[in-house]
Amino acid sequence: MKKVYIYTDGACSGNPGKGGWGAILVYGNTEKELCGAFPETTNNRMELTAVIEALKALKEPCEIMLTTDSKYVCDAITKGWVYSWKNNGWRKADKKPALNVDLWEQLLPLLNTHKVEFNWVKGHNGHPYNERCDALAVSSYQKL
């Protein structure tokens, strides 16, 4: 399996508000940048969209080291929350509905296709790829 490094970020102007996402895929010496925006969204939706779009861009199953500054995305996967939500009819432990179900339902099959390891980094803390992803996300929603 090819080893690919993926870096993602989402950003919003208001929450909800205009939002954008950015992702960078690194394979060997090749880097590919992806980004997009939505006129009315939330930060968590943009964080999830960045991960989904990055994984969808891969043409074959890969081994992924995915770095994000989203505790929401990282913890939901690594702590197994999303699998519990799904098993409980998309309800959280407090019985309230889980949010962003449409996006989680897109992400889970991608996680079955690829071997993905999630890595959390503090946002806006000088990580070069995280900063670049943030810039992609912000510039995307600013173009709306």
PDB file of C-alpha atoms in Angstrom:
ATOM      1  CA  MET A   1       0.000   0.000   0.000  1.00  0.00           C
ATOM      2  CA  LYS A   2       1.165   3.499  -0.784  1.00  0.00           C
ATOM      3  CA  LYS A   3       1.833   5.689   2.260  1.00  0.00           C
ATOM      4  CA  VAL A   4       0.165   9.082   1.929  1.00  0.00           C
ATOM      5  CA  TYR A   5       0.278  11.971   4.380  1.00  0.00           C
ATOM      6  CA  ILE A   6      -2.876  14.075   4.494  1.00  0.00           C
ATOM      7  CA  TYR A   7      -3.295  17.398   6.263  1.00  0.00           C
ATOM      8  CA  THR A   8      -6.743  18.982   6.621  1.00  0.00           C
ATOM      9  CA  ASP A   9      -8.455  22.035   8.063  1.00  0.00           C
ATOM     10  CA  GLY A  10     -11.820  23.744   8.000  1.00  0.00           C
ATOM     11  CA  ALA A  11     -12.686  27.370   8.678  1.00  0.00           C
ATOM     12  CA  CYS A  12     -15.803  29.472   9.087  1.00  0.00           C
ATOM     13  CA  SER A  13     -16.599  33.170   9.176  1.00  0.00           C
ATOM     14  CA  GLY A  14     -19.315  32.911  11.776  1.00  0.00           C
ATOM     15  CA  ASN A  15     -20.460  29.528  12.985  1.00  0.00           C
ATOM     16  CA  PRO A  16     -22.694  28.994  11.125  1.00  0.00           C
ATOM     17  CA  GLY A  17     -21.608  31.188   8.281  1.00  0.00           C
ATOM     18  CA  LYS A  18     -19.490  31.116   5.142  1.00  0.00           C
ATOM     19  CA  GLY A  19     -17.033  28.257   5.405  1.00  0.00           C
ATOM     20  CA  GLY A  20     -14.158  26.666   3.589  1.00  0.00           C
ATOM     21  CA  TRP A  21     -11.985  23.601   3.796  1.00  0.00           C
ATOM     22  CA  GLY A  22      -8.452  22.801   2.712  1.00  0.00           C
ATOM     23  CA  ALA A  23      -6.446  19.608   2.357  1.00  0.00           C
ATOM     24  CA  ILE A  24      -2.943  18.730   1.276  1.00  0.00           C
ATOM     25  CA  LEU A  25      -2.018  15.222   0.149  1.00  0.00           C
ATOM     26  CA  VAL A  26       1.670  14.305   0.199  1.00  0.00           C
ATOM     27  CA  TYR A  27       3.026  11.205  -1.527  1.00  0.00           C
ATOM     28  CA  GLY A  28       6.785  11.049  -1.877  1.00  0.00           C
ATOM     29  CA  ASN A  29       7.868  14.390  -3.358  1.00  0.00           C
ATOM     30  CA  THR A  30       4.410  15.139  -4.771  1.00  0.00           C
ATOM     31  CA  GLU A  31       1.947  17.452  -3.043  1.00  0.00           C
ATOM     32  CA  LYS A  32      -1.640  18.092  -4.105  1.00  0.00           C
ATOM     33  CA  GLU A  33      -3.784  20.858  -2.645  1.00  0.00           C
ATOM     34  CA  LEU A  34      -7.579  20.674  -2.532  1.00  0.00           C
ATOM     35  CA  CYS A  35     -10.085  23.226  -1.259  1.00  0.00           C
ATOM     36  CA  GLY A  36     -13.689  24.317  -1.445  1.00  0.00           C
ATOM     37  CA  ALA A  37     -16.322  26.457   0.221  1.00  0.00           C
ATOM     38  CA  PHE A  38     -19.994  26.651   1.190  1.00  0.00           C
ATOM     39  CA  PRO A  39     -22.077  29.789   1.718  1.00  0.00           C
ATOM     40  CA  GLU A  40     -23.785  28.567   4.912  1.00  0.00           C
ATOM     41  CA  THR A  41     -22.128  25.900   7.032  1.00  0.00           C
ATOM     42  CA  THR A  42     -20.342  25.201  10.314  1.00  0.00           C
ATOM     43  CA  ASN A  43     -16.722  24.747  11.258  1.00  0.00           C
ATOM     44  CA  ASN A  44     -17.221  21.074  12.132  1.00  0.00           C
ATOM     45  CA  ARG A  45     -18.851  20.421   8.757  1.00  0.00           C
ATOM     46  CA  MET A  46     -15.855  21.999   7.033  1.00  0.00           C
ATOM     47  CA  GLU A  47     -13.414  19.935   9.118  1.00  0.00           C
ATOM     48  CA  LEU A  48     -15.255  16.746   8.121  1.00  0.00           C
ATOM     49  CA  THR A  49     -15.554  17.795   4.479  1.00  0.00           C
ATOM     50  CA  ALA A  50     -11.798  18.354   4.259  1.00  0.00           C
ATOM     51  CA  VAL A  51     -11.134  14.794   5.440  1.00  0.00           C
ATOM     52  CA  ILE A  52     -13.781  13.305   3.144  1.00  0.00           C
ATOM     53  CA  GLU A  53     -12.625  15.160   0.037  1.00  0.00           C
ATOM     54  CA  ALA A  54      -8.976  14.302   0.680  1.00  0.00           C
ATOM     55  CA  LEU A  55      -9.756  10.581   1.025  1.00  0.00           C
ATOM     56  CA  LYS A  56     -12.064  10.650  -2.017  1.00  0.00           C
ATOM     57  CA  ALA A  57      -9.190  12.061  -4.087  1.00  0.00           C
ATOM     58  CA  LEU A  58      -7.165   8.866  -3.684  1.00  0.00           C
ATOM     59  CA  LYS A  59      -7.348   6.466  -6.619  1.00  0.00           C
ATOM     60  CA  GLU A  60      -6.576   3.272  -4.682  1.00  0.00           C
ATOM     61  CA  PRO A  61      -6.546   2.021  -1.089  1.00  0.00           C
ATOM     62  CA  CYS A  62      -3.674   3.638   0.794  1.00  0.00           C
ATOM     63  CA  GLU A  63      -2.052   3.771   4.186  1.00  0.00           C
ATOM     64  CA  ILE A  64      -2.791   7.265   5.493  1.00  0.00           C
ATOM     65  CA  MET A  65      -1.318   9.421   8.230  1.00  0.00           C
ATOM     66  CA  LEU A  66      -4.006  12.097   8.548  1.00  0.00           C
ATOM     67  CA  THR A  67      -3.208  15.232  10.536  1.00  0.00           C
ATOM     68  CA  THR A  68      -5.992  17.558  11.625  1.00  0.00           C
ATOM     69  CA  ASP A  69      -6.504  20.263  14.227  1.00  0.00           C
ATOM     70  CA  SER A  70     -10.109  19.145  14.734  1.00  0.00           C
ATOM     71  CA  LYS A  71     -10.663  17.447  18.091  1.00  0.00           C
ATOM     72  CA  TYR A  72     -14.233  16.807  16.918  1.00  0.00           C
ATOM     73  CA  VAL A  73     -13.118  14.678  13.970  1.00  0.00           C
ATOM     74  CA  CYS A  74     -10.085  13.125  15.622  1.00  0.00           C
ATOM     75  CA  ASP A  75     -11.804  12.151  18.878  1.00  0.00           C
ATOM     76  CA  ALA A  76     -14.975  10.915  17.181  1.00  0.00           C
ATOM     77  CA  ILE A  77     -12.870   8.402  15.244  1.00  0.00           C
ATOM     78  CA  THR A  78     -10.041   7.512  17.629  1.00  0.00           C
ATOM     79  CA  LYS A  79     -12.294   7.289  20.706  1.00  0.00           C
ATOM     80  CA  GLY A  80     -14.944   5.364  18.772  1.00  0.00           C
ATOM     81  CA  TRP A  81     -17.743   7.862  19.381  1.00  0.00           C
ATOM     82  CA  VAL A  82     -18.923   7.864  15.767  1.00  0.00           C
ATOM     83  CA  TYR A  83     -19.320   4.078  15.772  1.00  0.00           C
ATOM     84  CA  SER A  84     -21.408   4.277  18.961  1.00  0.00           C
ATOM     85  CA  TRP A  85     -23.523   7.056  17.456  1.00  0.00           C
ATOM     86  CA  LYS A  86     -24.149   4.941  14.386  1.00  0.00           C
ATOM     87  CA  ASN A  87     -24.944   1.809  16.408  1.00  0.00           C
ATOM     88  CA  ASN A  88     -27.395   3.850  18.510  1.00  0.00           C
ATOM     89  CA  GLY A  89     -29.331   5.148  15.510  1.00  0.00           C
ATOM     90  CA  TRP A  90     -27.177   8.265  15.240  1.00  0.00           C
ATOM     91  CA  ARG A  91     -27.836   9.239  18.849  1.00  0.00           C
ATOM     92  CA  LYS A  92     -25.127  10.358  21.247  1.00  0.00           C
ATOM     93  CA  ALA A  93     -24.672   9.014  24.769  1.00  0.00           C
ATOM     94  CA  ASP A  94     -26.950  11.779  26.085  1.00  0.00           C
ATOM     95  CA  LYS A  95     -29.650  10.517  23.655  1.00  0.00           C
ATOM     96  CA  LYS A  96     -29.495  13.743  21.631  1.00  0.00           C
ATOM     97  CA  PRO A  97     -29.169  13.384  17.849  1.00  0.00           C
ATOM     98  CA  ALA A  98     -25.625  13.225  16.497  1.00  0.00           C
ATOM     99  CA  LEU A  99     -24.734  16.136  14.234  1.00  0.00           C
ATOM    100  CA  ASN A 100     -23.457  15.975  10.651  1.00  0.00           C
ATOM    101  CA  VAL A 101     -24.758  12.439  10.085  1.00  0.00           C
ATOM    102  CA  ASP A 102     -24.739  12.942   6.304  1.00  0.00           C
ATOM    103  CA  LEU A 103     -20.991  13.596   6.404  1.00  0.00           C
ATOM    104  CA  TRP A 104     -20.177  10.808   8.865  1.00  0.00           C
ATOM    105  CA  GLU A 105     -22.030   8.416   6.547  1.00  0.00           C
ATOM    106  CA  GLN A 106     -19.738   9.524   3.711  1.00  0.00           C
ATOM    107  CA  LEU A 107     -16.588   9.246   5.832  1.00  0.00           C
ATOM    108  CA  LEU A 108     -17.073   5.803   7.391  1.00  0.00           C
ATOM    109  CA  PRO A 109     -16.889   3.819   4.113  1.00  0.00           C
ATOM    110  CA  LEU A 110     -13.723   5.735   3.181  1.00  0.00           C
ATOM    111  CA  LEU A 111     -12.175   4.683   6.488  1.00  0.00           C
ATOM    112  CA  ASN A 112     -12.937   1.075   5.543  1.00  0.00           C
ATOM    113  CA  THR A 113     -11.243   1.522   2.151  1.00  0.00           C
ATOM    114  CA  HIS A 114      -8.046   3.055   3.506  1.00  0.00           C
ATOM    115  CA  LYS A 115      -5.913   2.336   6.545  1.00  0.00           C
ATOM    116  CA  VAL A 116      -6.111   5.716   8.287  1.00  0.00           C
ATOM    117  CA  GLU A 117      -4.235   6.823  11.380  1.00  0.00           C
ATOM    118  CA  PHE A 118      -5.431  10.128  12.843  1.00  0.00           C
ATOM    119  CA  ASN A 119      -3.029  12.611  14.373  1.00  0.00           C
ATOM    120  CA  TRP A 120      -4.190  15.768  16.151  1.00  0.00           C
ATOM    121  CA  VAL A 121      -2.165  18.994  16.138  1.00  0.00           C
ATOM    122  CA  LYS A 122      -2.932  22.282  17.841  1.00  0.00           C
ATOM    123  CA  GLY A 123      -4.302  24.707  15.265  1.00  0.00           C
ATOM    124  CA  HIS A 124      -2.692  28.064  14.487  1.00  0.00           C
ATOM    125  CA  ASN A 125       0.462  26.924  16.235  1.00  0.00           C
ATOM    126  CA  GLY A 126       3.014  27.091  13.432  1.00  0.00           C
ATOM    127  CA  HIS A 127       2.588  23.618  11.883  1.00  0.00           C
ATOM    128  CA  PRO A 128       3.433  24.419   8.230  1.00  0.00           C
ATOM    129  CA  TYR A 129       0.851  22.127   6.613  1.00  0.00           C
ATOM    130  CA  ASN A 130      -1.869  23.039   9.107  1.00  0.00           C
ATOM    131  CA  GLU A 131      -1.237  26.726   8.450  1.00  0.00           C
ATOM    132  CA  ARG A 132      -1.358  26.142   4.680  1.00  0.00           C
ATOM    133  CA  CYS A 133      -4.623  24.182   4.968  1.00  0.00           C
ATOM    134  CA  ASP A 134      -6.105  27.000   7.026  1.00  0.00           C
ATOM    135  CA  ALA A 135      -5.045  29.518   4.370  1.00  0.00           C
ATOM    136  CA  LEU A 136      -6.675  27.366   1.660  1.00  0.00           C
ATOM    137  CA  ALA A 137      -9.895  27.127   3.673  1.00  0.00           C
ATOM    138  CA  VAL A 138     -10.062  30.833   4.459  1.00  0.00           C
ATOM    139  CA  SER A 139      -9.241  31.950   0.912  1.00  0.00           C
ATOM    140  CA  SER A 140     -11.920  29.573  -0.406  1.00  0.00           C
ATOM    141  CA  TYR A 141     -14.748  31.048   1.638  1.00  0.00           C
ATOM    142  CA  GLN A 142     -13.502  34.589   1.046  1.00  0.00           C
ATOM    143  CA  LYS A 143     -14.060  34.047  -2.689  1.00  0.00           C
ATOM    144  CA  LEU A 144     -17.791  33.407  -2.141  1.00  0.00           C
TER     145      LEU A 144
END
